[in-house]
Coordinates of C-alpha atoms in Angstrom, one line a residue:
Chain F
M281 CA -2.6 -41.0 33.0
N282 CA -0.2 -40.5 36.0
C283 CA 1.4 -37.3 37.3
D284 CA 4.7 -37.8 35.3
E285 CA 2.8 -38.3 32.1
L286 CA 0.7 -35.3 32.7
T287 CA 3.8 -33.1 33.4
R288 CA 5.0 -33.9 29.9
T289 CA 1.7 -32.9 28.3
I290 CA 1.2 -29.6 30.2
P291 CA 2.7 -27.3 27.5
L292 CA 0.8 -29.1 24.8
Y293 CA -2.4 -28.8 26.9
L294 CA -1.9 -25.1 27.5
Y295 CA -1.2 -24.5 23.8
S296 CA -4.2 -26.6 22.8
E297 CA -2.0 -29.0 20.9
L298 CA -3.6 -32.2 22.3
S299 CA -6.2 -34.4 20.6
F300 CA -9.7 -34.4 22.0
D301 CA -9.0 -37.8 23.7
E302 CA -5.7 -36.7 25.2
E303 CA -7.3 -33.5 26.5
E304 CA -10.1 -35.6 28.1
Q305 CA -7.4 -37.7 29.9
V306 CA -5.6 -34.6 31.1
E307 CA -8.8 -33.0 32.5
R308 CA -9.9 -36.3 34.2
H309 CA -6.5 -36.4 35.9
L310 CA -6.7 -32.7 36.9
E311 CA -10.1 -33.2 38.5
S312 CA -8.6 -35.6 41.0
C313 CA -5.1 -34.2 41.5
A314 CA -4.6 -30.9 43.2
A315 CA -0.8 -31.0 42.8
C316 CA -1.1 -31.3 39.0
R317 CA -3.7 -28.6 38.9
A318 CA -1.3 -26.3 40.8
E319 CA 1.5 -27.2 38.4
V320 CA -0.7 -26.4 35.4
E321 CA -1.5 -23.0 37.0
R322 CA 2.2 -22.3 37.5
N323 CA 3.0 -23.1 33.9
K324 CA 0.1 -20.9 32.8
V325 CA 1.4 -18.0 34.8
I326 CA 4.9 -18.5 33.5
L327 CA 3.8 -18.7 29.8
K328 CA 1.6 -15.6 30.2
A329 CA 4.5 -13.8 31.7
F330 CA 6.5 -14.2 28.5
D331 CA 4.0 -12.0 26.8
R332 CA 5.6 -9.1 28.7
V333 CA 9.0 -9.6 27.0
E334 CA 7.7 -9.7 23.4
A335 CA 9.5 -7.1 21.3
P336 CA 7.1 -4.3 20.5
A337 CA 6.0 -3.7 16.9
D338 CA 8.1 -1.0 15.3
D339 CA 6.4 0.6 12.3
S340 CA 9.3 2.9 11.5
L341 CA 11.7 0.0 11.5
L342 CA 9.3 -1.9 9.2
A343 CA 9.1 1.0 6.8
E344 CA 12.9 1.3 6.7
C345 CA 13.3 -2.5 6.1
R346 CA 10.8 -2.3 3.3
Q347 CA 12.6 0.6 1.7
E348 CA 16.0 -1.0 2.0
L349 CA 14.8 -4.3 0.7
M350 CA 13.2 -2.9 -2.5
R351 CA 16.3 -0.8 -3.1
A352 CA 18.4 -4.0 -2.8
I353 CA 16.0 -5.8 -5.1
H354 CA 16.3 -3.2 -7.8
H355 CA 20.1 -3.2 -7.4
E356 CA 20.2 -6.9 -7.8
A357 CA 18.0 -6.8 -10.9
A358 CA 20.2 -4.0 -12.3
R359 CA 23.4 -6.0 -11.6
K360 CA 21.9 -9.1 -13.4
R361 CA 21.1 -6.9 -16.4
T362 CA 24.6 -5.6 -16.4
V363 CA 26.1 -9.0 -16.2
A364 CA 23.8 -10.4 -18.8
G365 CA 25.0 -7.7 -21.2
S366 CA 28.6 -8.8 -21.2
S367 CA 30.7 -11.4 -19.5
K368 CA 33.6 -8.9 -19.2
P369 CA 32.4 -5.6 -17.9
S370 CA 33.6 -2.5 -19.8
F371 CA 35.0 0.5 -18.1
W372 CA 31.6 2.2 -18.3
Q373 CA 29.8 -0.9 -17.0
S374 CA 32.2 -1.0 -14.0
I375 CA 31.4 2.6 -13.2
V376 CA 27.7 2.0 -13.6
A377 CA 28.0 -1.1 -11.4
F378 CA 29.8 1.1 -8.8
W379 CA 27.1 3.7 -9.0
I380 CA 24.4 1.0 -8.6
S381 CA 26.1 -0.6 -5.6
F382 CA 26.8 2.7 -4.0
G383 CA 23.5 2.7 -2.1
N384 CA 24.4 -0.6 -0.5
I385 CA 27.5 0.6 1.3
R386 CA 26.7 0.3 5.0
V387 CA 29.9 1.7 6.6
P388 CA 31.0 4.8 4.7
V389 CA 34.3 6.1 6.0
G390 CA 34.8 8.8 3.4
I391 CA 32.6 11.0 1.3
A392 CA 30.1 10.2 -1.4
A393 CA 30.9 10.0 -5.0
A394 CA 29.8 12.7 -7.4
L395 CA 28.6 12.7 -11.0
V396 CA 29.1 15.7 -13.1
V397 CA 27.7 15.7 -16.6
G398 CA 29.2 18.4 -18.7
F399 CA 28.6 19.5 -22.2
L400 CA 32.2 20.0 -23.1
A401 CA 33.2 20.0 -26.7
G402 CA 35.3 17.1 -27.8
R403 CA 35.5 13.6 -26.4
I404 CA 34.9 12.3 -22.9
V405 CA 37.4 13.3 -20.4
F406 CA 38.1 11.2 -17.4
F407 CA 40.9 10.5 -15.0
G408 CA 42.2 7.0 -15.5
P409 CA 42.8 4.4 -12.8
R410 CA 45.7 5.3 -10.5
Q411 CA 46.8 4.6 -6.9
A412 CA 45.0 6.8 -4.4
P413 CA 47.3 8.6 -2.0
P414 CA 46.3 8.0 1.6
S415 CA 44.7 11.4 1.9
E416 CA 42.3 10.9 -0.9
P417 CA 38.7 10.4 0.4
L418 CA 37.6 6.8 0.2
V419 CA 34.3 4.9 0.7
S420 CA 35.0 1.5 2.1
T421 CA 33.5 -1.6 3.6
I422 CA 35.7 -3.8 5.6
R423 CA 34.9 -7.4 4.6
S424 CA 37.4 -9.4 6.7
L425 CA 40.4 -9.1 9.0
E426 CA 43.0 -11.8 9.3
P427 CA 46.2 -11.5 11.3
D428 CA 49.1 -13.8 10.3
A429 CA 51.9 -15.3 12.3
S430 CA 54.4 -12.6 11.2
G431 CA 52.4 -9.9 12.8
R432 CA 50.9 -8.6 9.6
V433 CA 47.2 -8.0 9.2
H434 CA 45.3 -8.8 6.0
I435 CA 42.3 -6.6 5.5
A436 CA 39.9 -7.2 2.7
L437 CA 37.9 -4.1 1.8
D438 CA 35.7 -2.8 -1.0
E439 CA 37.0 0.5 -2.0
T440 CA 35.7 3.2 -4.3
R441 CA 37.0 6.7 -4.9
R442 CA 35.5 9.8 -6.3
R443 CA 35.8 10.3 -10.0
T444 CA 34.5 13.0 -12.2
V445 CA 33.2 11.9 -15.6
S446 CA 32.2 14.4 -18.3
G447 CA 30.9 13.8 -21.7
R448 CA 28.2 14.6 -24.3
L449 CA 24.8 13.4 -23.7
N450 CA 24.7 11.2 -26.8
D451 CA 27.7 9.2 -25.4
P452 CA 26.5 5.8 -24.5
G453 CA 28.7 5.8 -21.3
I454 CA 27.2 9.0 -20.1
Q455 CA 23.8 7.8 -20.9
Q456 CA 24.3 4.6 -18.9
L457 CA 25.4 6.6 -15.9
L458 CA 22.4 8.8 -16.1
L459 CA 20.1 5.8 -16.5
A460 CA 21.8 4.3 -13.4
A461 CA 21.3 7.5 -11.5
A462 CA 17.7 7.7 -12.5
R463 CA 17.2 4.1 -11.2
D464 CA 19.1 3.7 -8.1
E465 CA 20.3 6.8 -6.4
V466 CA 18.9 7.2 -2.9
D467 CA 18.5 10.9 -3.4
P468 CA 15.3 11.8 -5.3
G469 CA 17.0 15.1 -6.3
I470 CA 19.5 13.1 -8.4
R471 CA 16.8 11.0 -9.9
F472 CA 14.8 14.1 -10.8
E473 CA 17.9 15.8 -12.4
S474 CA 18.8 12.7 -14.4
L475 CA 15.3 12.3 -15.7
D476 CA 15.2 16.0 -16.5
I477 CA 18.4 15.5 -18.7
L478 CA 17.2 12.2 -20.1
K479 CA 13.7 13.3 -21.0
D480 CA 14.8 15.0 -24.2
H481 CA 16.3 11.7 -25.3
A482 CA 13.2 9.6 -24.9
A483 CA 13.5 8.6 -28.6
S484 CA 15.8 5.9 -27.2
S485 CA 13.9 2.9 -26.1
E486 CA 16.2 2.5 -23.1
V487 CA 15.5 6.0 -21.9
R488 CA 11.8 5.5 -22.5
S489 CA 11.9 2.3 -20.3
A490 CA 13.7 4.3 -17.6
L491 CA 11.0 6.9 -17.7
V492 CA 8.2 4.3 -17.6
R493 CA 9.9 2.6 -14.7
A494 CA 10.3 5.8 -12.8
L495 CA 6.6 6.6 -13.5
Q496 CA 5.5 3.2 -12.2
Q497 CA 7.9 2.7 -9.3
D498 CA 9.5 5.9 -8.1
P499 CA 8.3 6.7 -4.5
N500 CA 8.7 10.4 -5.1
P501 CA 5.8 12.1 -7.0
G502 CA 8.0 14.9 -8.3
V503 CA 10.2 12.3 -10.0
R504 CA 7.1 10.6 -11.4
L505 CA 5.8 13.9 -12.8
K506 CA 9.2 14.5 -14.4
A507 CA 8.9 11.0 -16.0
L508 CA 5.5 11.9 -17.3
E509 CA 6.9 15.1 -18.9
G510 CA 9.5 12.9 -20.7
L511 CA 6.8 10.6 -22.0
K512 CA 4.6 13.4 -23.3
R513 CA 5.7 13.0 -26.9
F514 CA 5.0 9.3 -26.8
S515 CA 1.5 9.4 -25.4
G516 CA 0.2 7.8 -28.6
D517 CA 2.4 4.7 -28.1
E518 CA 0.3 1.8 -27.1
S519 CA 2.6 0.5 -24.3
I520 CA 3.0 4.0 -22.9
R521 CA -0.8 4.4 -22.9
K522 CA -1.1 1.2 -21.0
S523 CA 1.3 2.5 -18.4
L524 CA -0.6 5.7 -18.1
V525 CA -3.8 3.8 -17.5
G526 CA -2.0 1.9 -14.8
V527 CA -1.0 5.2 -13.2
L528 CA -4.5 6.4 -13.3
Q529 CA -5.6 3.3 -11.4
T530 CA -2.9 3.0 -8.9
D531 CA -0.9 6.2 -8.3
D532 CA -1.7 7.7 -4.9
N533 CA -0.8 11.2 -6.0
A534 CA -3.7 13.2 -7.6
G535 CA -1.3 15.5 -9.5
V536 CA 0.3 12.6 -11.2
R537 CA -3.1 11.2 -12.1
V538 CA -4.2 14.5 -13.6
Q539 CA -1.1 14.6 -15.7
A540 CA -1.7 11.1 -16.8
I541 CA -5.3 12.1 -17.9
D542 CA -3.8 15.0 -19.9
L543 CA -1.4 12.8 -21.7
L544 CA -4.0 10.2 -22.5
M545 CA -6.3 13.0 -23.9
Q546 CA -3.6 14.3 -26.2
Q547 CA -4.7 11.5 -28.5
R548 CA -8.3 10.8 -28.1
D549 CA -9.1 7.2 -28.2
Q550 CA -12.6 5.7 -27.7
S551 CA -11.2 2.8 -25.7
M552 CA -10.4 5.3 -23.0
V553 CA -14.1 5.9 -22.5
G554 CA -14.5 2.7 -20.5
V555 CA -11.3 3.4 -18.5
F556 CA -12.5 6.9 -17.6
Q557 CA -16.0 5.7 -16.7
G558 CA -14.5 3.0 -14.5
L559 CA -12.4 5.7 -12.9
M560 CA -15.5 7.8 -12.1
R561 CA -16.7 4.9 -10.0
K562 CA -13.7 4.7 -7.7
E563 CA -11.8 8.0 -7.9
N564 CA -12.1 9.9 -4.5
N565 CA -10.4 13.1 -5.5
N566 CA -13.0 15.7 -6.6
Y567 CA -10.6 17.6 -8.9
V568 CA -9.5 14.4 -10.6
R569 CA -13.2 13.3 -11.0
M570 CA -13.9 16.7 -12.6
R571 CA -11.0 16.2 -15.0
V572 CA -12.2 12.8 -15.9
A573 CA -15.8 14.0 -16.4
N574 CA -14.4 16.8 -18.7
A575 CA -12.5 14.2 -20.7
L576 CA -15.6 12.1 -21.1
E577 CA -17.6 15.1 -22.1
E578 CA -14.9 15.9 -24.7
M579 CA -15.3 12.4 -26.1
N580 CA -19.1 12.8 -26.1
A581 CA -19.4 10.0 -23.6
S582 CA -21.5 9.9 -20.5
A583 CA -19.9 10.2 -17.1
G584 CA -22.7 8.2 -15.5
V585 CA -22.2 4.9 -13.7
F586 CA -23.7 1.9 -15.5
Chain Z
M229 CA -7.0 1.0 -7.1
A230 CA -6.1 -2.1 -9.2
P231 CA -7.7 -5.3 -7.8
R232 CA -5.5 -7.2 -5.4
L233 CA -4.1 -10.4 -6.9
D234 CA -4.4 -13.6 -5.1
E235 CA -1.3 -15.1 -3.5
A236 CA -0.7 -17.7 -6.2
G237 CA -1.1 -15.0 -8.9
L238 CA 1.4 -12.8 -7.0
I239 CA 3.9 -15.6 -6.8
R240 CA 3.6 -16.3 -10.5
A241 CA 3.9 -12.6 -11.3
V242 CA 7.1 -12.5 -9.2
Q243 CA 8.4 -15.5 -11.0
N244 CA 7.9 -13.6 -14.2
G245 CA 10.0 -10.7 -12.9
D246 CA 7.3 -8.4 -11.5
H247 CA 8.9 -6.4 -8.7
D248 CA 5.7 -4.7 -7.7
A249 CA 4.1 -8.1 -7.1
F250 CA 7.1 -9.0 -5.0
E251 CA 6.6 -5.9 -2.9
Q252 CA 2.9 -6.9 -2.4
L253 CA 4.0 -10.4 -1.4
V254 CA 6.5 -9.0 1.1
R255 CA 3.9 -6.7 2.6
A256 CA 1.6 -9.6 3.2
Y257 CA 4.1 -11.3 5.4
D258 CA 6.8 -9.0 6.5
Q259 CA 5.3 -7.7 9.8
G260 CA 5.3 -11.2 11.2
V261 CA 8.8 -11.8 9.9
L262 CA 10.2 -8.7 11.4
R263 CA 8.5 -9.4 14.7
L264 CA 10.0 -12.9 14.8
A265 CA 13.5 -11.5 14.0
L266 CA 13.1 -8.8 16.7
N267 CA 12.0 -11.3 19.3
L268 CA 14.7 -13.8 18.5
L269 CA 17.6 -11.4 18.0
R270 CA 16.7 -8.7 20.4
S271 CA 18.4 -6.0 18.3
P272 CA 16.7 -3.8 15.7
E273 CA 20.0 -3.8 13.6
D274 CA 20.2 -7.6 13.6
A275 CA 16.5 -7.9 12.9
R276 CA 16.8 -5.5 10.0
D277 CA 19.7 -7.6 8.6
A278 CA 17.7 -10.8 9.0
Y279 CA 14.7 -9.3 7.3
Q280 CA 16.8 -8.1 4.4
E281 CA 18.7 -11.4 4.0
A282 CA 15.6 -13.5 4.3
F283 CA 13.5 -11.6 1.7
L284 CA 16.5 -11.4 -0.7
R285 CA 16.8 -15.2 -0.4
V286 CA 13.1 -15.4 -1.2
F287 CA 13.6 -13.1 -4.2
R288 CA 16.5 -15.1 -5.5
S289 CA 14.9 -18.5 -5.1
I290 CA 11.2 -17.9 -5.7
H291 CA 11.6 -19.3 -9.2
T292 CA 12.1 -22.7 -7.5
F293 CA 8.8 -22.4 -5.7
R294 CA 6.6 -25.1 -7.3
F295 CA 3.4 -24.7 -5.2
D296 CA 3.9 -28.1 -3.7
C297 CA 3.7 -26.6 -0.2
N298 CA 2.1 -23.6 1.4
F299 CA 4.0 -20.4 0.6
H300 CA 3.9 -19.3 4.2
T301 CA 5.7 -22.5 5.2
W302 CA 8.2 -22.1 2.4
L303 CA 8.9 -18.5 3.4
Y304 CA 9.3 -19.3 7.1
R305 CA 11.7 -22.1 6.3
I306 CA 13.9 -19.4 4.8
V307 CA 13.3 -16.9 7.6
T308 CA 13.9 -19.4 10.4
N309 CA 17.1 -20.6 8.7
V310 CA 18.4 -17.0 8.5
C311 CA 17.5 -16.3 12.2
L312 CA 18.9 -19.6 13.4
D313 CA 22.2 -18.9 11.5
Q314 CA 22.4 -15.5 13.3
L315 CA 21.6 -17.0 16.7
R316 CA 24.2 -19.7 16.2
K317 CA 26.9 -17.3 14.9
R318 CA 26.4 -14.8 17.7
K319 CA 25.9 -17.5 20.4
V320 CA 23.3 -15.3 22.0
W321 CA 21.5 -18.4 23.4
K322 CA 24.3 -18.9 26.0
E323 CA 22.7 -19.0 29.4
E324 CA 23.2 -16.0 31.6
S325 CA 24.8 -17.0 34.9
P326 CA 22.6 -16.2 37.9
V327 CA 25.8 -15.0 39.6
V328 CA 27.1 -11.7 38.5
E329 CA 29.9 -9.5 39.8
T330 CA 28.8 -6.0 40.8
E331 CA 30.6 -3.0 42.5
D332 CA 29.3 -4.4 45.8
G333 CA 30.8 -7.8 45.2
V334 CA 29.3 -11.1 43.9
M335 CA 25.5 -11.1 43.7
N336 CA 23.2 -14.0 43.1
R337 CA 20.3 -12.5 41.1
L338 CA 18.0 -15.4 42.2
E339 CA 18.5 -14.4 45.9
N340 CA 17.8 -10.8 45.3
T341 CA 14.4 -11.0 43.8
E342 CA 11.5 -9.6 45.6
E343 CA 8.4 -11.6 46.2
R344 CA 10.1 -14.9 45.3
S345 CA 8.0 -16.9 47.8
A346 CA 5.7 -19.5 46.3
H347 CA 3.0 -18.1 48.5
A348 CA 3.2 -14.6 47.1
N349 CA 0.7 -13.5 44.4
P350 CA 2.2 -15.1 41.3
E351 CA 0.9 -12.3 39.0
R352 CA 2.5 -9.6 41.1
A353 CA 5.7 -11.6 41.4
L354 CA 5.9 -11.9 37.7
L355 CA 5.3 -8.2 37.1
S356 CA 8.4 -7.1 38.9
S357 CA 11.0 -5.5 36.7
E358 CA 13.7 -7.8 37.9
L359 CA 11.7 -10.7 36.8
G360 CA 11.6 -9.1 33.3
A361 CA 15.3 -9.6 33.2
R362 CA 14.9 -13.2 34.4
L363 CA 12.4 -13.8 31.6
Q364 CA 14.9 -12.6 29.1
G365 CA 17.6 -14.7 30.7
A366 CA 15.3 -17.7 30.6
L367 CA 14.8 -17.2 26.8
Q368 CA 18.5 -16.9 26.3
G369 CA 19.0 -20.1 28.2
L370 CA 17.3 -22.0 25.4
T371 CA 19.1 -23.6 22.4
P372 CA 18.5 -21.8 19.1
R373 CA 16.0 -24.6 18.0
E374 CA 14.2 -24.5 21.4
R375 CA 14.0 -20.8 21.1
M376 CA 12.7 -20.9 17.6
V377 CA 10.0 -23.5 18.4
F378 CA 8.9 -21.4 21.4
E379 CA 8.9 -18.2 19.4
L380 CA 6.9 -19.7 16.6
R381 CA 4.3 -21.3 18.9
H382 CA 4.0 -18.7 21.6
Y383 CA 4.4 -15.4 19.8
Q384 CA 3.5 -16.3 16.2
G385 CA 0.7 -18.7 17.1
M386 CA 1.9 -21.3 14.6
R387 CA 0.7 -24.9 15.1
L388 CA 3.3 -27.5 16.1
R389 CA 2.7 -29.5 12.9
N390 CA 3.4 -26.4 10.8
I391 CA 6.5 -25.6 13.0
G392 CA 7.7 -29.1 12.2
E393 CA 7.3 -28.5 8.5
V394 CA 9.0 -25.1 8.7
L395 CA 12.0 -26.5 10.6
G396 CA 12.2 -29.7 8.5
T397 CA 11.3 -32.0 11.3
S398 CA 8.4 -34.0 12.6
E399 CA 5.5 -32.7 14.7
E400 CA 6.7 -35.0 17.4
A401 CA 10.2 -33.5 17.4
A402 CA 8.6 -30.0 17.6
K403 CA 6.5 -31.2 20.6
N404 CA 9.6 -32.5 22.4
C405 CA 11.5 -29.3 21.6
L406 CA 8.6 -27.2 23.1
F407 CA 8.5 -29.4 26.1
R408 CA 12.3 -29.0 26.7
A409 CA 11.9 -25.2 26.2
T410 CA 9.1 -24.9 28.7
Q411 CA 10.8 -27.2 31.2
K412 CA 13.9 -25.0 31.1
M413 CA 11.8 -21.9 31.5
R414 CA 9.9 -23.5 34.3
N415 CA 13.2 -24.4 36.1
S416 CA 14.5 -20.8 35.6
L417 CA 11.3 -19.1 36.9
G418 CA 9.5 -21.7 38.9
E419 CA 10.6 -20.3 42.2
F420 CA 8.7 -17.1 41.6
V421 CA 5.3 -18.7 41.2

């Protein structure tokens, strides 16, 4: 190996990317060539120096990225469901789609939309589509700008405007809006409020699914507790019980776990003995352990570890 | 806590529409992905966009993943494509000129660096803050592909064979790319060591 050949292999040598034989050749050459040894040292110092300009890890940015991503994933799944429901979206579906996509708007230039659910007698009242005067608040995202030869500029933008929708709770449109609010709104207060309204309508399988979804996925424990409240009447349902067991095993909030135990105990079921005994082995919270032990005692089962 | 699924199990669960499994899969890899994006794009906003776009693409296409390659390789193919697109669009790889105009007139940054003598202590020379800017400049002097190969090898510790697979090229091409990258950096910084 001559000096030119060695120069080409220096980065591979320093990154340990050479085969055993190639590395042997390099080291034999270096033993007898001071100039190449110095060159290897220079390269080593340069590469080491690049460690200094590595972008530092940013935990808060990572947390934001994760949150935004999961929100986008849920939006996308919700959009797919909406599209799958009908090839031509209805007025209500359009509003729901708007509501879902609201969280994605990155450059708000106006104010947020609002939802008001009223219990007015009669039919749904809403303001139909109309041209917004320039003073009306808008929420927009500029998508593209294109000047033409005549001096005009073509601006493509997504635009939404505030609309107040009122209606009875049994109206499917209102219900869809509430379900969308329970699912996608960034504000946990809105999710809580919508679940609070929906919980009395958990006889509907769609509402029940929303409650289960909130119970399993909502990051806010207050919202999860509200979902549990809505599911209280259905604690005998097999799929709900399965979700409750999942909550017991995975939810990081002790209050939510305790509520889940209470719901499971509304209908005593011997198959829960194994679940509770398993929980005794891994539950760290003393209060939750006590509640599990009580539950086992009520079922005449041992709390001991087998 | 529920037992952690293995990677293949997680992927299958995601393919069956399990969003929680997707979140677990993301968490297994996303620190490295964000670090790569931050290093390459040098902007938290751009890195955030790249992170989002890459994982959304993963989510949209994971049903096409057939376990015929390593998931890490498949994921990084997507991530590197997103980052390369951003680098190409924004032309951030354009080399910084060593000559800059200042209020005091034209200045050559290479001539204004302390301890640039080859006889000076190389470690000390490289620790100067001005050299920090030169290091950044040297990185920006690389083409997007050279930059990517260097980032994946140097900062992510990926083997060149794997880098070739990720970038859809041979190990030999990745080696050549790394050589060109280090040569350029050597030329930019050689005078300091």
